[in-house]
PDB file of C-alpha atoms in Angstrom:
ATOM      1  CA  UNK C   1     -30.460  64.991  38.459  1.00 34.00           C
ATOM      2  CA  UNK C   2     -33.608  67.201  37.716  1.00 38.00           C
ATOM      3  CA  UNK C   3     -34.097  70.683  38.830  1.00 39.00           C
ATOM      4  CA  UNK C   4     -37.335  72.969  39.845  1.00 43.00           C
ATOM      5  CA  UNK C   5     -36.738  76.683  40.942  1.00 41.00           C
ATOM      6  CA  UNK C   6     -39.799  78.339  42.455  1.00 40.00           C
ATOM      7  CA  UNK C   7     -38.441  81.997  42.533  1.00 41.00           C
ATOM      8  CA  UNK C   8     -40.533  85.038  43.268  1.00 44.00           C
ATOM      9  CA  UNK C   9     -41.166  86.768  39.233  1.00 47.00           C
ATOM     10  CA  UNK C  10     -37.948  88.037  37.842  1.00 51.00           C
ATOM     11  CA  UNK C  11     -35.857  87.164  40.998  1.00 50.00           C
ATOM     12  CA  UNK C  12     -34.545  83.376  39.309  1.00 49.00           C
ATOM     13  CA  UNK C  13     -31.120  83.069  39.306  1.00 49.00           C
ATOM     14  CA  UNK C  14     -31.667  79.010  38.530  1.00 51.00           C
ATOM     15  CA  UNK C  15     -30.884  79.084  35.162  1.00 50.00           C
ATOM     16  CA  UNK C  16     -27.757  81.822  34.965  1.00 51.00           C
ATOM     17  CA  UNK C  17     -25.998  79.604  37.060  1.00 50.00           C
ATOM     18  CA  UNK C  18     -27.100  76.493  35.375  1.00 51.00           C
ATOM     19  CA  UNK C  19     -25.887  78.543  32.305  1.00 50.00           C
ATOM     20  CA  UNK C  20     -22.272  78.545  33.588  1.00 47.00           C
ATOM     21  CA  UNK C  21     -21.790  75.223  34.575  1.00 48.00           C
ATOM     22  CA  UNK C  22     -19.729  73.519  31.386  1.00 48.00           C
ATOM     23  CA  UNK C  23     -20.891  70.180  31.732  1.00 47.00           C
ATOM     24  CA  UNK C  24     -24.669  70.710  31.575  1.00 48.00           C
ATOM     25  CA  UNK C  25     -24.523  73.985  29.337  1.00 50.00           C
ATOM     26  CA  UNK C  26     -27.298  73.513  26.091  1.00 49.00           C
ATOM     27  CA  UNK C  27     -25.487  73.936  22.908  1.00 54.00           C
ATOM     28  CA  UNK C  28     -27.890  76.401  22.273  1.00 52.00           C
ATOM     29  CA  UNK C  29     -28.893  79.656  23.954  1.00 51.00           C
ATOM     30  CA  UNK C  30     -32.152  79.313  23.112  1.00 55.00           C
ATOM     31  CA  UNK C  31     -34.775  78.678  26.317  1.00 63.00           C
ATOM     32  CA  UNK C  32     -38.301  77.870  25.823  1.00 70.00           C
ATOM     33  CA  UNK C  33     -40.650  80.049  27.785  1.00 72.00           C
ATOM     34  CA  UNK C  34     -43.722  77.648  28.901  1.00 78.00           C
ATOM     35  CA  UNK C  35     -46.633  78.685  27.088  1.00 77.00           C
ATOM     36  CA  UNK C  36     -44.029  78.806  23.703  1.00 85.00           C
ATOM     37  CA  UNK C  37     -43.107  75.316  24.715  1.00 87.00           C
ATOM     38  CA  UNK C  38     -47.221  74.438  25.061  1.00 89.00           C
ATOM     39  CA  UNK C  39     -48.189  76.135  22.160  1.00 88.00           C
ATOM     40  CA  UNK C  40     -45.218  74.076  19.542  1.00 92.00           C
ATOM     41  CA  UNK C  41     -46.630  70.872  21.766  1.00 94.00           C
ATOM     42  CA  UNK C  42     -50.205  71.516  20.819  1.00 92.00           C
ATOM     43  CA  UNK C  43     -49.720  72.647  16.992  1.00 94.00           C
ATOM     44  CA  UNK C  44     -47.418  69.374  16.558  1.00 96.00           C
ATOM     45  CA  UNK C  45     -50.363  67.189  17.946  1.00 96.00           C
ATOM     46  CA  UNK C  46     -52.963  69.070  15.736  1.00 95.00           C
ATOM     47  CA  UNK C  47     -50.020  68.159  12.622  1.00 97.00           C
ATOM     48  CA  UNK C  48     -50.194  64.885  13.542  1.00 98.00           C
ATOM     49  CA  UNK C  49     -45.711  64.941  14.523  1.00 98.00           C
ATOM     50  CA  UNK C  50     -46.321  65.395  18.181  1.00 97.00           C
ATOM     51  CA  UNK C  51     -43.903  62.174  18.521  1.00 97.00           C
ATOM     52  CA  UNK C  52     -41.352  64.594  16.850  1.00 97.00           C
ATOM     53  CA  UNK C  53     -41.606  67.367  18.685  1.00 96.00           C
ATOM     54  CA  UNK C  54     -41.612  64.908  21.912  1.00 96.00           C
ATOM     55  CA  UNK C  55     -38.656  63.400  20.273  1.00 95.00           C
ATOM     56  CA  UNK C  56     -36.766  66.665  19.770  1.00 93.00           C
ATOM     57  CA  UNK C  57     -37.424  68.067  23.154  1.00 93.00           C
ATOM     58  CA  UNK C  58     -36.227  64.657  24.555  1.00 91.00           C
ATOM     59  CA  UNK C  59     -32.742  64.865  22.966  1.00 90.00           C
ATOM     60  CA  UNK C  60     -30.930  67.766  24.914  1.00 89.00           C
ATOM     61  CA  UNK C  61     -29.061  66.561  27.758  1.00 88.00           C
ATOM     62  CA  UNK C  62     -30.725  69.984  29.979  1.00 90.00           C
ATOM     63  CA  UNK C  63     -34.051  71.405  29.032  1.00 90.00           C
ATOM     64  CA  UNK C  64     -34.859  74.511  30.749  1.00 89.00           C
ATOM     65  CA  UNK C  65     -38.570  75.616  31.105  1.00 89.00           C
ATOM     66  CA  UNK C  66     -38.695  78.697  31.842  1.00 86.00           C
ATOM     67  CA  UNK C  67     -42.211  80.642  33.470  1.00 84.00           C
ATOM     68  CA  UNK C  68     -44.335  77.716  33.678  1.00 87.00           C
ATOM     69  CA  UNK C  69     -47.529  78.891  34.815  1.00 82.00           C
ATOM     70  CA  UNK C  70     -47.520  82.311  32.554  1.00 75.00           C
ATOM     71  CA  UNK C  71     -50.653  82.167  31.632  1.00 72.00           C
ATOM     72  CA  UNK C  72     -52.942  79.436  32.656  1.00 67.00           C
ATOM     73  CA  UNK C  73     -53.528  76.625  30.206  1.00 73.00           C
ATOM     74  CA  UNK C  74     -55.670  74.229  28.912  1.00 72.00           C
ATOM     75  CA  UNK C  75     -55.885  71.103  30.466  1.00 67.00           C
ATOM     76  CA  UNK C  76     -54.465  69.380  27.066  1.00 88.00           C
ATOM     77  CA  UNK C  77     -52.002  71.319  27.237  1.00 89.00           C
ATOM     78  CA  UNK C  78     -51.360  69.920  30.276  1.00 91.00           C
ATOM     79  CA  UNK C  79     -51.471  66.058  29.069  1.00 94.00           C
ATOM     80  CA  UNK C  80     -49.167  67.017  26.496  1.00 95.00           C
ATOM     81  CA  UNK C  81     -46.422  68.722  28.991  1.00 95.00           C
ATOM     82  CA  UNK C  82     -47.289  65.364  30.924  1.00 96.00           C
ATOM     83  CA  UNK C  83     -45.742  63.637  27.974  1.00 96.00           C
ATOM     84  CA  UNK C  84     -42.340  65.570  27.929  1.00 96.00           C
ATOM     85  CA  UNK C  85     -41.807  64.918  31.341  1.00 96.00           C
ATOM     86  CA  UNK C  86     -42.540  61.283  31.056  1.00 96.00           C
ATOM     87  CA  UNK C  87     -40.173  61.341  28.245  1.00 94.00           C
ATOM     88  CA  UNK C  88     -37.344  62.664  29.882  1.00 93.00           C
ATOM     89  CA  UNK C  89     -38.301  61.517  33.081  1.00 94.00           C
ATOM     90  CA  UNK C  90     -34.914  59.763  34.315  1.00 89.00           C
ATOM     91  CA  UNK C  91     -33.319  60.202  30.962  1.00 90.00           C
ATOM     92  CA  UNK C  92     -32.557  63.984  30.459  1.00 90.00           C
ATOM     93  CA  UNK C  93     -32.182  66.801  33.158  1.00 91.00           C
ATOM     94  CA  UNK C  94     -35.043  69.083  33.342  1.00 90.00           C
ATOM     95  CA  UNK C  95     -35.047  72.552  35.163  1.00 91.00           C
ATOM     96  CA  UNK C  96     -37.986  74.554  35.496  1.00 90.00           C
ATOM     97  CA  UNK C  97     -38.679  78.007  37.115  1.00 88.00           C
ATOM     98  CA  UNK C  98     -41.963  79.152  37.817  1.00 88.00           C
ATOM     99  CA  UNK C  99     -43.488  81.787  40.172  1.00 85.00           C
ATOM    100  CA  UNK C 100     -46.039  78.698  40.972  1.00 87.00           C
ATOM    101  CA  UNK C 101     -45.485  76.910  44.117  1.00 88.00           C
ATOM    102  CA  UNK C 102     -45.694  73.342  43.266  1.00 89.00           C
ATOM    103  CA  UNK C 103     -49.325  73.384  45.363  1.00 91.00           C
ATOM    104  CA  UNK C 104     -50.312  75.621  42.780  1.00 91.00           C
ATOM    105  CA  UNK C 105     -50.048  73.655  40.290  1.00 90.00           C
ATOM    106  CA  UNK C 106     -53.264  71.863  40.086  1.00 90.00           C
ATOM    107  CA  UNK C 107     -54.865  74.967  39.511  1.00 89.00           C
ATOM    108  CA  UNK C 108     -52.373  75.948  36.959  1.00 88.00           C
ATOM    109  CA  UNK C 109     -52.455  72.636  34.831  1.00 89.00           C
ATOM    110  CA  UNK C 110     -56.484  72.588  35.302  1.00 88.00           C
ATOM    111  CA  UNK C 111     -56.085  69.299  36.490  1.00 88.00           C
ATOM    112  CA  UNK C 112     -54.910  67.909  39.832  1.00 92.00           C
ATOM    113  CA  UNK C 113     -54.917  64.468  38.610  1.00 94.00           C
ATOM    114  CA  UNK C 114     -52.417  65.547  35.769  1.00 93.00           C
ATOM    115  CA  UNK C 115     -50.941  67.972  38.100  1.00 93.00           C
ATOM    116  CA  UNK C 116     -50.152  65.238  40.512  1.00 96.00           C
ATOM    117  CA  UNK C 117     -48.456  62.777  38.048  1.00 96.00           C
ATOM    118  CA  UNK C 118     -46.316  65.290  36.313  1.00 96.00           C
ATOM    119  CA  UNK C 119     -44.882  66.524  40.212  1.00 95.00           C
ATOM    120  CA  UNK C 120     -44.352  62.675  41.244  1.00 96.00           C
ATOM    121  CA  UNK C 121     -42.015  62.571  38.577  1.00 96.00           C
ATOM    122  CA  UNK C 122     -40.134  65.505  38.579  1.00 94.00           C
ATOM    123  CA  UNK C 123     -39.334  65.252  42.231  1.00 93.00           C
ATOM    124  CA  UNK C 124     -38.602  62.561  42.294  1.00 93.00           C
ATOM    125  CA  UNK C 125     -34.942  62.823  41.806  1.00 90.00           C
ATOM    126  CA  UNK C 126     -34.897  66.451  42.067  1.00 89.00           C
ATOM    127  CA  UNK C 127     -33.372  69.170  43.456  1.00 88.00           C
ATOM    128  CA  UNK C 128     -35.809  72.171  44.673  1.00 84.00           C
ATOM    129  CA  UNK C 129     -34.999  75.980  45.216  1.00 85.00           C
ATOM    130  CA  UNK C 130     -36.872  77.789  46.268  1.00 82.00           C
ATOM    131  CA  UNK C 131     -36.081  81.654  45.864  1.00 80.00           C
ATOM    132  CA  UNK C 132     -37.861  84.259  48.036  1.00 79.00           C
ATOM    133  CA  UNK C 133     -37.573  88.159  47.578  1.00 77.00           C
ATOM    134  CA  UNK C 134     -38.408  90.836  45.264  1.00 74.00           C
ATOM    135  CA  UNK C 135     -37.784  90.995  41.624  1.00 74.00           C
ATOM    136  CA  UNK C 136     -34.660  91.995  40.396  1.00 75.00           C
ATOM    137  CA  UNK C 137     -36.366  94.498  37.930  1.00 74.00           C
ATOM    138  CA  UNK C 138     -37.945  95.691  40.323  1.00 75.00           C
ATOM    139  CA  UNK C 139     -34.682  96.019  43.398  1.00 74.00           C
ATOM    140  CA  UNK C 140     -32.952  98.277  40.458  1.00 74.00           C
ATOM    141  CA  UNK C 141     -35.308 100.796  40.180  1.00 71.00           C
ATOM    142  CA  UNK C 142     -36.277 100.770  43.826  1.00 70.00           C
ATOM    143  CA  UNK C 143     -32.672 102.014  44.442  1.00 65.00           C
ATOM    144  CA  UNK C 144     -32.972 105.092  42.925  1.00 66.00           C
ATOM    145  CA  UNK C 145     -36.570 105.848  44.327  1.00 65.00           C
ATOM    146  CA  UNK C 146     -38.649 105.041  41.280  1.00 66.00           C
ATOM    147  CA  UNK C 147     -40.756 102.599  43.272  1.00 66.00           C
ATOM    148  CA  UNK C 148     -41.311 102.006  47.330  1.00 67.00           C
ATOM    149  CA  UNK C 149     -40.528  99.339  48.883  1.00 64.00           C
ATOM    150  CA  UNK C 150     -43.376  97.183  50.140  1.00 64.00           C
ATOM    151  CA  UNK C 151     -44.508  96.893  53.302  1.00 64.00           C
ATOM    152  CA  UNK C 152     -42.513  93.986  55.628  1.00 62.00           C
ATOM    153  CA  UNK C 153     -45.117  91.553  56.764  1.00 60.00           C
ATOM    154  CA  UNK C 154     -44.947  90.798  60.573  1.00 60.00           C
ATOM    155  CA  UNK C 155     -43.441  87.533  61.805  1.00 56.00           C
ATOM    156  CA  UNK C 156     -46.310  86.860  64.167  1.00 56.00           C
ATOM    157  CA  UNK C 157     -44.291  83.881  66.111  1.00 57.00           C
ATOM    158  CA  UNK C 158     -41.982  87.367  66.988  1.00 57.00           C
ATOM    159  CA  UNK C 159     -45.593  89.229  67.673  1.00 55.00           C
ATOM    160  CA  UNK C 160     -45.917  89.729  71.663  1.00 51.00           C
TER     161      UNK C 160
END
């Protein structure tokens, strides 16, 4: 079973809940954010133990991704998270939030071709949510009046 959340920023609940569930909960705390995950990838390549690092992050029965897509990255950056997923792909669960609709992606890996084979094998077998609204950060301190609300955008299929 694989896992992608697509939430709006800050409003994931994807990997709390994953969090609480015994049977899939990491042994370790510890989440990679993206670009943290991208930037070990890359200086284990440039060390020559890139094999190591794929081996490590191949081992834990969940691997949560969090942000991908904060910031932009270069497109080897991209073949190397291409390798993780291939290396877990059907072997280890993998859930990933992002603020990135998976359309988005090609722009976000640099490289639809890339793009394209790293999304034909996560959903494959996965399960998507998608989570729409504001941030949480944000909700809180819209309740006391710190910040306005935005505008709602008209449903035009309600339009007259």
């Amino acid at each position: 079973m694989r896992w992608s959340a697509t939430p709006a920023s800050g409003a994931s609940l994807a990997h709390p809940r994953a969090m609480a569930l015994p049977s899939i909960r990491p042994r370790s705390r510890r989440t990679p954010l993206f670009d943290g995950l991208l930037t070990t990838l890359a200086r284990a390549h440039a060390e020559g133990r890139l094999e190591d690092r794929l081996a490590f992050y191949g081992k834990p029965k969940l691997l949560i991704v969090d942000e991908l897509g904060y910031p932009p990255f270069e497109a080897n950056a991209a073949h190397l998270f291409f390798q993780l997923v291939s290396r877990r792909y059907e072997r280890g669960r993998l859930l990933i939030t992002s603020n990135r609709s998976v359309g988005e992606w090609g722009t976000v890996f640099g490289d639809p071709v890339v793009a394209t084979a790293i999304l034909d094998r996560l959903l494959h077998h996965s399960h998507d949510v998608t989570i729409r609204g504001d941030s949480n950060r944000l909700r809180e301190k819209r309740h006391p009046g710190l910040i306005k609300a935005p505008p709602l955008e008209q449903d035009p299929a309600k339009e007259g």
